[in-house]
Amino acid sequence: MDELSWGVELWDQVENIFKHETDQIGLTESYFKLFSDVQKLEHEFGKKLRKTVSVYLPRKKPDVDELSSVLTYSSIVPQILEMGVAHEASSKKLNETVVNPLKIQVENEKRSLEKQRSHWLKLNATMEQSRKQLELSWQKYVTNFKEKQKAYEVSEKAQNDIQLARVDQQKFEALYQSKIQSFDHSSRNYADELAKYNSSNRRHFRTDIVAFVDDIECSSRMRNNRT
């Protein structure tokens, strides 16, 4: 059975995924800090060793007929000096091949995760805006419905009031008709907003989130391959 993607399996776990990715980047950053400290220590050790030993270098080359202890000393000091040089060279190589690449990797991954967070916030903001538009249209629908009902009651009362002038009865009837038009308009608007919201909601959960989480999974796999 093929393994399901994160987008299919973890579409409702985005915040947990963000935490997982943050932890993984933090682990990579810990490696960077470790090797960075090791590189600095090795560089400082090599530098100090070289400077310290250089003080003890023989001022002149020993003659072949000198004591063996002198000859031994003259040969050992340069060897120790070379150890310092070797540590400096090793620290330089460590910096170039490990520390700097890890630094760049951590910086890139942090920027990438921040962009993904911004994209996630944008997706949610779009859905929230759609929800608010639906809520506003619903409130308008309810208000116009109540106003239409009230206008109907007033108009009916006016039509049954034999003491009320015909012109006044017509005014209340006209007001009722205008409320019907407003209600019909708000009803159509609410139906449109509901359709838009349902469409956005389906796209958000069936497509946008799945694609978004799959993108995070791709970034995670690339990081694992690098480390």
XYZ file of N, CA and C in Angstrom:
681
model
N 0.839 -1.191 0.000
C 0.000 0.000 0.000
C 0.882 1.253 0.000
N 0.592 2.182 -0.909
C 1.386 3.400 -0.993
C 1.205 4.246 0.258
N 2.311 4.877 0.654
C 2.264 5.747 1.829
C 1.509 7.027 1.496
N 0.580 7.403 2.359
C -0.183 8.621 2.130
C 0.654 9.846 2.445
N 0.392 10.929 1.725
C 1.140 12.165 1.947
C 0.676 12.835 3.224
N 1.483 13.767 3.715
C 1.096 14.530 4.901
C -0.209 15.283 4.652
N -0.353 15.795 3.425
C -1.550 16.578 3.104
C -2.827 15.783 3.267
N -2.739 14.470 2.986
C -3.911 13.598 3.119
C -4.112 13.169 4.570
N -3.009 12.811 5.228
C -3.097 12.260 6.584
C -3.145 13.335 7.676
N -2.452 14.451 7.455
C -2.249 15.424 8.536
C -2.829 16.793 8.223
N -3.854 16.854 7.367
C -4.407 18.153 6.963
C -4.940 18.956 8.146
N -5.334 18.263 9.233
C -5.899 18.952 10.404
C -4.877 19.102 11.524
N -3.597 18.895 11.213
C -2.549 18.950 12.239
C -1.483 20.004 11.897
N -1.896 21.083 11.256
C -0.924 22.063 10.758
C -0.081 22.663 11.879
N -0.706 23.046 12.983
C 0.058 23.645 14.081
C 1.064 22.655 14.660
N 0.670 21.391 14.755
C 1.608 20.365 15.234
C 2.751 20.159 14.245
N 2.433 20.264 12.955
C 3.472 20.140 11.931
C 4.459 21.294 12.054
N 3.937 22.498 12.270
C 4.814 23.656 12.452
C 5.745 23.449 13.645
N 5.192 22.892 14.717
C 6.017 22.635 15.911
C 7.094 21.602 15.594
N 6.703 20.564 14.868
C 7.665 19.521 14.478
C 8.780 20.118 13.619
N 8.408 20.940 12.650
C 9.404 21.542 11.767
C 10.314 22.507 12.527
N 9.729 23.258 13.448
C 10.526 24.179 14.264
C 11.534 23.406 15.103
N 11.092 22.292 15.677
C 11.992 21.452 16.483
C 13.128 20.885 15.634
N 12.792 20.460 14.403
C 13.807 19.877 13.525
C 14.849 20.920 13.103
N 14.359 22.130 12.805
C 15.286 23.214 12.454
C 16.137 23.573 13.668
N 15.514 23.535 14.840
C 16.264 23.802 16.065
C 17.363 22.775 16.292
N 17.093 21.513 15.920
C 18.105 20.465 16.059
C 19.272 20.716 15.097
N 18.935 21.094 13.870
C 19.985 21.430 12.901
C 20.808 22.618 13.386
N 20.128 23.595 13.995
C 20.836 24.759 14.524
C 21.750 24.358 15.679
N 21.337 23.377 16.468
C 22.189 22.891 17.557
C 23.474 22.271 17.005
N 23.332 21.510 15.900
C 24.521 20.966 15.240
C 25.437 22.089 14.776
N 24.828 23.125 14.200
C 25.615 24.265 13.726
C 26.386 24.916 14.871
N 25.701 25.154 15.979
C 26.353 25.792 17.124
C 27.463 24.897 17.702
N 27.204 23.585 17.745
C 28.213 22.646 18.255
C 29.483 22.702 17.409
N 29.323 22.517 16.095
C 30.486 22.508 15.219
C 31.146 23.879 15.139
N 30.341 24.925 15.290
C 30.909 26.273 15.294
C 31.810 26.479 16.504
N 31.343 26.015 17.663
C 32.158 26.134 18.882
C 33.414 25.263 18.783
N 33.249 24.051 18.238
C 34.406 23.163 18.076
C 35.420 23.796 17.135
N 34.935 24.380 16.048
C 35.828 25.025 15.077
C 36.590 26.183 15.705
N 35.905 26.977 16.513
C 36.562 28.110 17.173
C 37.607 27.631 18.185
N 37.254 26.599 18.942
C 38.199 26.050 19.919
C 39.443 25.486 19.235
N 39.201 24.742 18.147
C 40.339 24.157 17.443
C 41.218 25.245 16.832
N 40.586 26.271 16.297
C 41.351 27.372 15.708
C 42.187 28.081 16.773
N 41.547 28.377 17.917
C 42.265 29.065 18.996
C 43.387 28.194 19.554
N 43.095 26.878 19.691
C 44.120 25.965 20.204
C 45.316 25.902 19.260
N 45.034 25.730 17.973
C 46.107 25.655 16.987
C 46.918 26.939 16.939
N 46.223 28.068 17.009
C 46.899 29.371 16.961
C 47.805 29.558 18.177
N 47.248 29.267 19.369
C 48.038 29.425 20.603
C 49.194 28.438 20.654
N 48.938 27.194 20.208
C 50.001 26.187 20.202
C 51.136 26.622 19.281
N 50.772 27.101 18.094
C 51.796 27.535 17.141
C 52.596 28.708 17.691
N 51.920 29.699 18.264
C 52.622 30.871 18.798
C 53.494 30.499 19.993
N 52.966 29.609 20.840
C 53.719 29.207 22.025
C 54.973 28.440 21.636
N 54.823 27.477 20.733
C 55.949 26.629 20.353
C 56.984 27.423 19.561
N 56.523 28.411 18.805
C 57.469 29.180 17.982
C 58.529 29.886 18.826
N 58.174 30.171 20.108
C 59.133 30.805 21.009
C 60.308 29.868 21.303
N 60.025 28.564 21.265
C 61.038 27.564 21.632
C 61.810 27.009 20.430
N 61.552 27.564 19.269
C 62.295 27.092 18.112
C 63.775 27.422 18.266
N 64.642 26.484 17.966
C 66.094 26.758 18.051
C 66.482 27.925 17.138
N 67.358 28.763 17.635
C 67.762 29.930 16.869
C 68.676 29.567 15.710
N 69.369 28.440 15.862
C 70.271 28.021 14.789
C 70.134 26.513 14.592
N 70.491 26.092 13.447
C 70.402 24.675 13.126
C 71.516 23.919 13.856
N 71.218 22.853 14.586
C 72.244 22.121 15.353
C 73.231 21.419 14.429
N 74.447 21.323 14.903
C 75.472 20.593 14.161
C 75.275 19.098 14.361
N 75.707 18.361 13.436
C 75.519 16.909 13.499
C 76.296 16.270 14.633
N 77.349 16.934 15.085
C 78.168 16.340 16.152
C 77.729 16.781 17.546
N 76.558 17.508 17.621
C 76.067 17.907 18.944
C 75.431 16.719 19.638
N 75.142 16.901 20.930
C 74.540 15.830 21.724
C 73.201 15.399 21.126
N 72.892 14.127 21.264
C 71.645 13.595 20.714
C 70.423 14.259 21.331
N 70.514 14.651 22.623
C 69.382 15.329 23.279
C 69.077 16.657 22.613
N 70.128 17.337 22.211
C 69.935 18.623 21.513
C 69.312 18.385 20.149
N 69.778 17.364 19.489
C 69.233 17.039 18.169
C 67.758 16.634 18.265
N 67.473 15.846 19.325
C 66.082 15.418 19.532
C 65.173 16.614 19.781
N 65.618 17.515 20.635
C 64.843 18.727 20.950
C 64.599 19.537 19.678
N 65.631 19.686 18.897
C 65.545 20.484 17.676
C 64.578 19.868 16.662
N 64.390 18.563 16.740
C 63.477 17.906 15.802
C 62.037 17.863 16.333
N 61.898 17.792 17.655
C 60.559 17.686 18.253
C 59.795 19.016 18.178
N 60.488 20.116 18.479
C 59.812 21.423 18.519
C 59.117 21.746 17.190
N 59.767 21.578 16.047
C 59.071 21.839 14.776
C 57.873 20.919 14.557
N 57.989 19.695 15.062
C 56.853 18.767 14.923
C 55.631 19.254 15.698
N 55.900 19.763 16.911
C 54.793 20.302 17.713
C 54.224 21.553 17.042
N 55.115 22.338 16.471
C 54.679 23.531 15.743
C 53.762 23.144 14.588
N 54.125 22.076 13.899
C 53.305 21.595 12.789
C 51.927 21.128 13.272
N 51.880 20.603 14.501
C 50.578 20.205 15.073
C 49.657 21.409 15.182
N 50.213 22.539 15.637
C 49.420 23.766 15.728
C 48.933 24.216 14.370
N 49.854 24.177 13.375
C 49.484 24.557 12.008
C 48.397 23.625 11.470
N 48.539 22.326 11.790
C 47.557 21.332 11.325
C 46.174 21.588 11.939
N 46.143 21.956 13.210
C 44.860 22.257 13.867
C 44.215 23.492 13.240
N 45.011 24.492 12.911
C 44.471 25.696 12.259
C 43.901 25.348 10.885
N 44.641 24.507 10.160
C 44.169 24.092 8.835
C 42.902 23.256 8.951
N 42.859 22.398 9.974
C 41.675 21.557 10.189
C 40.457 22.407 10.539
N 40.676 23.420 11.382
C 39.564 24.286 11.768
C 39.039 25.069 10.569
N 39.953 25.467 9.682
C 39.550 26.187 8.471
C 38.702 25.291 7.571
N 39.148 24.044 7.428
C 38.394 23.094 6.604
C 37.034 22.798 7.216
N 36.988 22.643 8.535
C 35.722 22.397 9.237
C 34.761 23.569 9.025
N 35.298 24.763 9.053
C 34.485 25.967 8.859
C 33.906 26.000 7.440
N 34.740 25.645 6.455
C 34.317 25.723 5.061
C 33.363 24.602 4.669
N 33.607 23.404 5.190
C 32.837 22.235 4.740
C 31.628 21.901 5.618
N 31.637 22.366 6.869
C 30.546 22.008 7.788
C 29.843 23.235 8.375
N 30.607 24.103 9.026
C 29.996 25.220 9.766
C 29.248 26.169 8.843
N 29.920 26.670 7.809
C 29.272 27.630 6.904
C 28.069 27.032 6.176
N 28.174 25.794 5.633
C 26.992 25.188 5.007
C 25.820 25.013 5.973
N 26.123 24.623 7.223
C 25.047 24.477 8.210
C 24.414 25.822 8.530
N 25.245 26.863 8.613
C 24.727 28.201 8.886
C 23.769 28.640 7.789
N 24.183 28.445 6.535
C 23.338 28.811 5.393
C 22.055 27.977 5.394
N 22.192 26.681 5.703
C 21.022 25.795 5.727
C 20.006 26.245 6.772
N 20.481 26.553 7.976
C 19.578 26.983 9.051
C 18.879 28.287 8.678
N 19.635 29.235 8.133
C 19.051 30.523 7.745
C 17.990 30.336 6.660
N 18.296 29.504 5.665
C 17.341 29.255 4.580
C 16.085 28.556 5.085
N 16.271 27.580 5.988
C 15.116 26.836 6.501
C 14.237 27.712 7.382
N 14.862 28.607 8.141
C 14.077 29.525 8.962
C 13.264 30.466 8.081
N 13.888 30.984 7.025
C 13.164 31.866 6.101
C 12.027 31.110 5.417
N 12.315 29.874 5.011
C 11.298 29.072 4.341
C 10.110 28.800 5.261
N 10.401 28.455 6.516
C 9.329 28.178 7.473
C 8.522 29.440 7.754
N 9.196 30.581 7.817
C 8.497 31.843 8.060
C 7.562 32.171 6.880
N 8.019 31.902 5.664
C 7.163 32.117 4.494
C 5.954 31.192 4.535
N 6.193 29.952 4.971
C 5.089 28.999 5.071
C 4.085 29.429 6.137
N 4.593 29.960 7.235
C 3.683 30.477 8.273
C 2.851 31.632 7.729
N 3.499 32.533 6.995
C 2.792 33.682 6.423
C 1.724 33.211 5.439
N 2.077 32.209 4.644
C 1.118 31.661 3.688
C -0.068 31.026 4.409
N 0.218 30.326 5.497
C -0.840 29.692 6.288
C -1.773 30.744 6.883
N -1.190 31.816 7.404
C -2.000 32.901 7.960
C -2.857 33.539 6.875
N -2.290 33.666 5.677
C -3.035 34.251 4.561
C -4.216 33.364 4.161
N -3.983 32.042 4.130
C -5.070 31.115 3.812
C -6.206 31.235 4.827
N -5.839 31.279 6.098
C -6.854 31.390 7.147
C -7.546 32.743 7.119
N -6.778 33.801 6.805
C -7.363 35.143 6.734
C -8.392 35.219 5.610
N -8.093 34.544 4.501
C -9.036 34.518 3.374
C -10.338 33.835 3.780
N -10.214 32.718 4.501
C -11.408 32.015 4.958
C -12.170 32.837 5.985
N -11.457 33.523 6.862
C -12.101 34.342 7.884
C -12.854 35.506 7.237
N -12.243 36.090 6.199
C -12.905 37.183 5.486
C -14.180 36.689 4.816
N -14.115 35.495 4.246
C -15.298 34.907 3.616
C -16.384 34.635 4.649
N -15.971 34.159 5.817
C -16.940 33.884 6.886
C -17.599 35.177 7.368
N -16.800 36.234 7.500
C -17.339 37.521 7.948
C -18.341 38.088 6.932
N -18.002 37.937 5.650
C -18.927 38.399 4.611
C -20.244 37.643 4.687
N -20.158 36.352 4.941
C -21.373 35.545 5.079
C -22.161 35.983 6.304
N -21.468 36.248 7.405
C -22.123 36.678 8.638
C -22.828 38.018 8.439
N -22.174 38.945 7.748
C -22.782 40.252 7.485
C -24.031 40.124 6.616
N -23.940 39.281 5.581
C -25.100 39.104 4.704
C -26.244 38.423 5.454
N -25.921 37.513 6.377
C -26.950 36.861 7.189
C -27.633 37.862 8.118
N -26.836 38.702 8.752
C -27.394 39.725 9.639
C -28.311 40.674 8.866
N -27.872 41.044 7.643
C -28.697 41.919 6.806
C -29.986 41.218 6.405
N -29.882 39.947 6.116
C -31.050 39.143 5.750
C -32.058 39.109 6.896
N -31.569 38.850 8.107
C -32.442 38.771 9.282
C -33.083 40.122 9.564
N -32.281 41.199 9.486
C -32.808 42.546 9.739
C -33.898 42.899 8.738
N -33.642 42.637 7.467
C -34.637 42.964 6.436
C -35.889 42.101 6.555
N -35.707 40.870 6.998
C -36.876 40.009 7.202
C -37.761 40.573 8.316
N -37.143 40.996 9.408
C -37.899 41.555 10.524
C -38.589 42.856 10.114
N -37.873 43.677 9.353
C -38.454 44.945 8.902
C -39.608 44.701 7.929
N -39.484 43.699 7.088
C -40.564 43.354 6.155
C -41.805 42.889 6.918
N -41.573 42.038 7.932
C -42.699 41.542 8.721
C -43.399 42.682 9.468
N -42.581 43.580 10.016
C -43.148 44.712 10.740
C -43.937 45.617 9.796
N -43.374 45.874 8.598
C -44.052 46.719 7.617
C -45.354 46.081 7.156
N -45.367 44.754 7.057
C -46.583 44.037 6.664
C -47.670 44.218 7.719
N -47.288 44.073 8.973
C -48.256 44.215 10.059
C -48.829 45.626 10.105
N -47.970 46.616 9.923
C -48.415 48.019 9.933
C -49.340 48.291 8.752
N -48.955 47.751 7.574
C -49.770 47.962 6.377
C -51.137 47.306 6.516
N -51.152 46.078 7.055
C -52.417 45.379 7.253
C -53.327 46.152 8.214
N -52.694 46.665 9.251
C -53.472 47.441 10.229
C -54.030 48.710 9.601
N -53.217 49.333 8.751
C -53.648 50.560 8.084
C -54.794 50.272 7.115
N -54.707 49.147 6.383
C -55.751 48.812 5.412
C -57.090 48.534 6.101
N -57.012 48.055 7.336
C -58.244 47.743 8.075
C -58.761 48.913 8.914
N -58.021 50.014 8.883
C -58.431 51.200 9.648
C -59.287 52.091 8.748
N -60.600 52.037 8.942
C -61.514 52.777 8.056
C -61.428 54.284 8.269
N -60.851 54.672 9.387
C -60.741 56.102 9.656
C -59.466 56.715 9.055
N -58.567 55.858 8.578
C -57.305 56.335 8.006
C -57.517 56.699 6.544
N -56.973 57.847 6.149
C -57.120 58.330 4.772
C -56.484 57.331 3.798
N -57.064 57.278 2.584
C -56.580 56.338 1.569
C -55.120 56.610 1.211
N -54.758 57.886 1.167
C -53.391 58.249 0.803
C -52.388 57.712 1.840
N -52.788 57.712 3.115
C -51.924 57.179 4.169
C -51.820 55.652 4.075
N -52.951 55.049 3.731
C -52.928 53.597 3.547
C -51.974 53.207 2.421
N -51.989 54.015 1.361
C -51.111 53.750 0.227
C -49.627 53.923 0.606
N -49.358 54.896 1.483
C -47.987 55.117 1.941
C -47.456 53.895 2.691
N -48.299 53.335 3.570
C -47.878 52.155 4.331
C -47.715 50.937 3.422
N -48.565 50.868 2.407
C -48.454 49.766 1.451
C -47.160 49.896 0.628
N -46.849 51.153 0.247
C -45.615 51.397 -0.521
C -44.381 51.076 0.324
N -44.445 51.420 1.607
C -43.338 51.105 2.503
C -43.154 49.594 2.608
N -44.264 48.871 2.687
C -44.207 47.415 2.777
C -43.583 46.817 1.510
N -43.986 47.359 0.341
C -43.434 46.871 -0.921
C -41.921 47.131 -1.012
N -41.499 48.276 -0.503
C -40.057 48.587 -0.525
C -39.292 47.636 0.397
N -39.907 47.277 1.526
C -39.273 46.337 2.444
C -39.189 44.937 1.829
N -40.208 44.598 1.015
C -40.166 43.318 0.309
C -38.989 43.292 -0.659
N -38.794 44.408 -1.372
C -37.678 44.487 -2.323
C -36.323 44.388 -1.603
N -36.228 45.090 -0.467
C -34.973 45.032 0.301
C -34.708 43.625 0.806
N -35.786 42.976 1.269
C -35.634 41.611 1.765
C -35.233 40.662 0.642
N -35.862 40.803 -0.520
C -35.524 39.940 -1.664
C -34.059 40.128 -2.065
N -33.620 41.391 -2.050
C -32.234 41.684 -2.401
C -31.279 41.040 -1.394
N -31.566 41.214 -0.093
C -30.695 40.637 0.936
C -30.749 39.116 0.910
N -31.896 38.564 0.520
C -32.039 37.113 0.424
C -31.148 36.567 -0.693
N -31.173 37.236 -1.846
C -30.317 36.816 -2.962
C -28.844 36.995 -2.595
N -28.535 38.099 -1.923
C -27.151 38.367 -1.533
C -26.646 37.298 -0.550
N -27.502 36.931 0.387
C -27.113 35.894 1.353
C -26.889 34.553 0.654
N -27.772 34.231 -0.303
C -27.621 32.981 -1.048
C -26.297 32.979 -1.825
N -25.965 34.132 -2.409
C -24.698 34.243 -3.156
C -23.494 34.077 -2.217
N -23.538 34.768 -1.080
C -22.422 34.683 -0.128
C -22.285 33.283 0.458
N -23.410 32.630 0.685
C -23.376 31.260 1.197
C -22.737 30.320 0.176
N -23.087 30.514 -1.092
C -22.496 29.687 -2.153
C -20.989 29.943 -2.247
N -20.598 31.219 -2.161
C -19.167 31.562 -2.209
C -18.420 30.944 -1.028
N -19.029 31.050 0.149
C -18.376 30.516 1.349
C -18.229 28.995 1.261
N -19.283 28.323 0.825
C -19.214 26.859 0.699
C -18.156 26.439 -0.310
N -18.071 27.197 -1.415
C -17.065 26.909 -2.428
C -15.654 27.137 -1.873
N -15.474 28.269 -1.182
C -14.167 28.574 -0.581
C -13.807 27.551 0.477
N -14.806 27.136 1.242
C -14.577 26.164 2.307
C -14.123 24.821 1.738
N -14.784 24.397 0.665
C -14.404 23.127 0.026
C -12.986 23.226 -0.541
N -12.688 24.350 -1.214
C -11.352 24.519 -1.793
C -10.289 24.582 -0.694
N -10.628 25.247 0.414
C -9.686 25.408 1.518
C -9.291 24.060 2.104
N -10.276 23.212 2.369
C -10.001 21.943 3.048
C -9.610 20.811 2.094
N -10.141 20.854 0.876
C -9.851 19.757 -0.048
C -8.598 19.987 -0.888
N -8.269 21.253 -1.110
C -7.154 21.554 -2.020
C -6.044 22.357 -1.355
N -6.396 23.536 -0.822
C -5.372 24.462 -0.325
C -4.559 23.873 0.826
N -5.252 23.338 1.834
C -4.537 22.791 2.992
C -3.714 21.569 2.601
N -4.281 20.710 1.765
C -3.556 19.502 1.339
C -2.274 19.893 0.602
N -2.380 20.846 -0.338
C -1.201 21.298 -1.086
C -0.200 21.980 -0.162
N -0.715 22.744 0.779
C 0.156 23.470 1.718
C 0.954 22.500 2.593
N 0.273 21.510 3.155
C 0.945 20.544 4.029
C 1.913 19.670 3.223
N 1.533 19.328 1.993
C 2.448 18.561 1.132
C 3.726 19.351 0.850
N 3.596 20.664 0.723
C 4.767 21.520 0.497
C 5.700 21.483 1.713
N 5.111 21.501 2.908
C 5.924 21.402 4.123
C 6.624 20.041 4.175
N 5.902 18.985 3.793
C 6.500 17.645 3.787
C 7.691 17.602 2.831
N 7.559 18.249 1.678
C 8.645 18.281 0.697
C 9.866 18.976 1.289
N 9.646 20.102 1.968
C 10.747 20.824 2.612
C 11.404 19.962 3.688
N 10.581 19.226 4.432
C 11.106 18.363 5.493
C 11.960 17.238 4.923
N 11.502 16.640 3.820
C 12.270 15.557 3.199
C 13.610 16.081 2.665
N 13.587 17.272 2.075
C 14.818 17.865 1.556
C 15.808 18.135 2.681
N 15.306 18.591 3.830
C 16.186 18.839 4.969
C 16.782 17.530 5.483
N 15.952 16.503 5.563
C 16.451 15.205 6.041
C 17.518 14.644 5.108
N 17.342 14.865 3.814
C 18.333 14.377 2.852
C 19.653 15.133 2.986
N 19.568 16.424 3.322
C 20.784 17.224 3.470
C 21.548 16.860 4.731
N 20.798 16.562 5.810
C 21.450 16.289 7.091
C 21.682 14.794 7.296
